Protein backbone atom coordinates (compact mmCIF):
# COMPACT_ATOMS: atom_id res chain seq x y z
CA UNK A 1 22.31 69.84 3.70
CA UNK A 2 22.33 66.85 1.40
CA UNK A 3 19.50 64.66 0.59
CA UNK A 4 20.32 60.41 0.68
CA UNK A 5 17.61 58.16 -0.99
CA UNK A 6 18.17 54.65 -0.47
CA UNK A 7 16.56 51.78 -2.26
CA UNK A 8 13.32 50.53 -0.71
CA UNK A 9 13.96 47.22 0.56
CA UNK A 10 10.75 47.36 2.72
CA UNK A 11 12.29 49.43 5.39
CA UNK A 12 10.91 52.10 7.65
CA UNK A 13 12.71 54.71 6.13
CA UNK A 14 13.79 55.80 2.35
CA UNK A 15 15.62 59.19 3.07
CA UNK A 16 18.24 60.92 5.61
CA UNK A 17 19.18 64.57 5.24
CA UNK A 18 22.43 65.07 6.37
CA UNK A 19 24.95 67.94 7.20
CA UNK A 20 28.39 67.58 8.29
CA UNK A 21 28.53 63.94 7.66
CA UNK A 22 25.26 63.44 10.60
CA UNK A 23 21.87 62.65 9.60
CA UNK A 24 19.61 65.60 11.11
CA UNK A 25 16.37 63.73 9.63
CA UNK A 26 15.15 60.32 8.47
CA UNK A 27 11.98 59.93 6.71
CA UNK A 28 9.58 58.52 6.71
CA UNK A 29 9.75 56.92 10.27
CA UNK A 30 12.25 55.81 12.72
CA UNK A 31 13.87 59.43 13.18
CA UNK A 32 14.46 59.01 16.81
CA UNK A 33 16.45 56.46 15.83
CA UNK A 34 18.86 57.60 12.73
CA UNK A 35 19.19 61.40 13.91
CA UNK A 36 22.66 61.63 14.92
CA UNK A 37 24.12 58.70 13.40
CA UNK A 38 27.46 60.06 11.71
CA UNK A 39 28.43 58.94 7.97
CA UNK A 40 32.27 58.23 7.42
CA UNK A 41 32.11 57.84 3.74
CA UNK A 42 33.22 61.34 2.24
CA UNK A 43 31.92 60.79 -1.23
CA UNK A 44 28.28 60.05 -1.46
CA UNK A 45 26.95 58.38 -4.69
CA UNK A 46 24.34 55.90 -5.93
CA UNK A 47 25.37 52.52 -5.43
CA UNK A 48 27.12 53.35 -2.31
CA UNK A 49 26.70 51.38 1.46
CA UNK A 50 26.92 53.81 4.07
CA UNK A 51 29.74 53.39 6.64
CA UNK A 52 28.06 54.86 9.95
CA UNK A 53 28.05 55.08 13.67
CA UNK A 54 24.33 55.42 15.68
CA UNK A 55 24.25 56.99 18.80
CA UNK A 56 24.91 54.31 20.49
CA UNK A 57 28.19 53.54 19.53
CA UNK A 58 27.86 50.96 17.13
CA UNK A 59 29.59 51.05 13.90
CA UNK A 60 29.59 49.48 10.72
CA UNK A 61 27.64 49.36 6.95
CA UNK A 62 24.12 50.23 6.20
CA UNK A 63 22.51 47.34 4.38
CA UNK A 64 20.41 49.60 1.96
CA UNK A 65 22.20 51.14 -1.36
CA UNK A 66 22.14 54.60 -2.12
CA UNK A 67 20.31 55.51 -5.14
CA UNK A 68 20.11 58.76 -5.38
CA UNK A 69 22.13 61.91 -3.57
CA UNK A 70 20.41 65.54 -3.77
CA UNK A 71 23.05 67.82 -3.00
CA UNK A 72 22.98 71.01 -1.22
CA UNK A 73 23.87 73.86 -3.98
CA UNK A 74 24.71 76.42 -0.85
CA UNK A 75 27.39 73.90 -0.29
């Protein structure tokens, strides 16, 4: 599982940890709504918008930049 920090634009959340390209938690808030989202980009880094799809169907880019990706060494 990978680790995505994202810059703090005043949102309600600063981090998702995702495996498989799906974000299995957000933090601090809103994780009932970011779980499951899927990530299309296959190479995370800082500076980096997030292509994704929520739950709901809709797609497109995540206004808040990457700025930092913790990755998973068992990976």
């Amino acid at each position: 599982m990978d680790k995505i920090i994202f810059e703090d634009k005043g949102q309600d959340f600063l981090e998702w940890d995702v495996h498989n390209g799906v974000v299995v938690h957000c933090g601090p808030f809103q994780e009932r709504i970011w779980r499951g989202t899927k990530i299309y980009n296959s190479d995370i880094q800082p500076g980096d918008y997030l292509e994704i799809e929520t739950l709901d169907g809709r797609r497109g880019l995540l206004k808040y930049k990457v700025v930092k990706v913790i990755k998973d060494p068992n990976q």
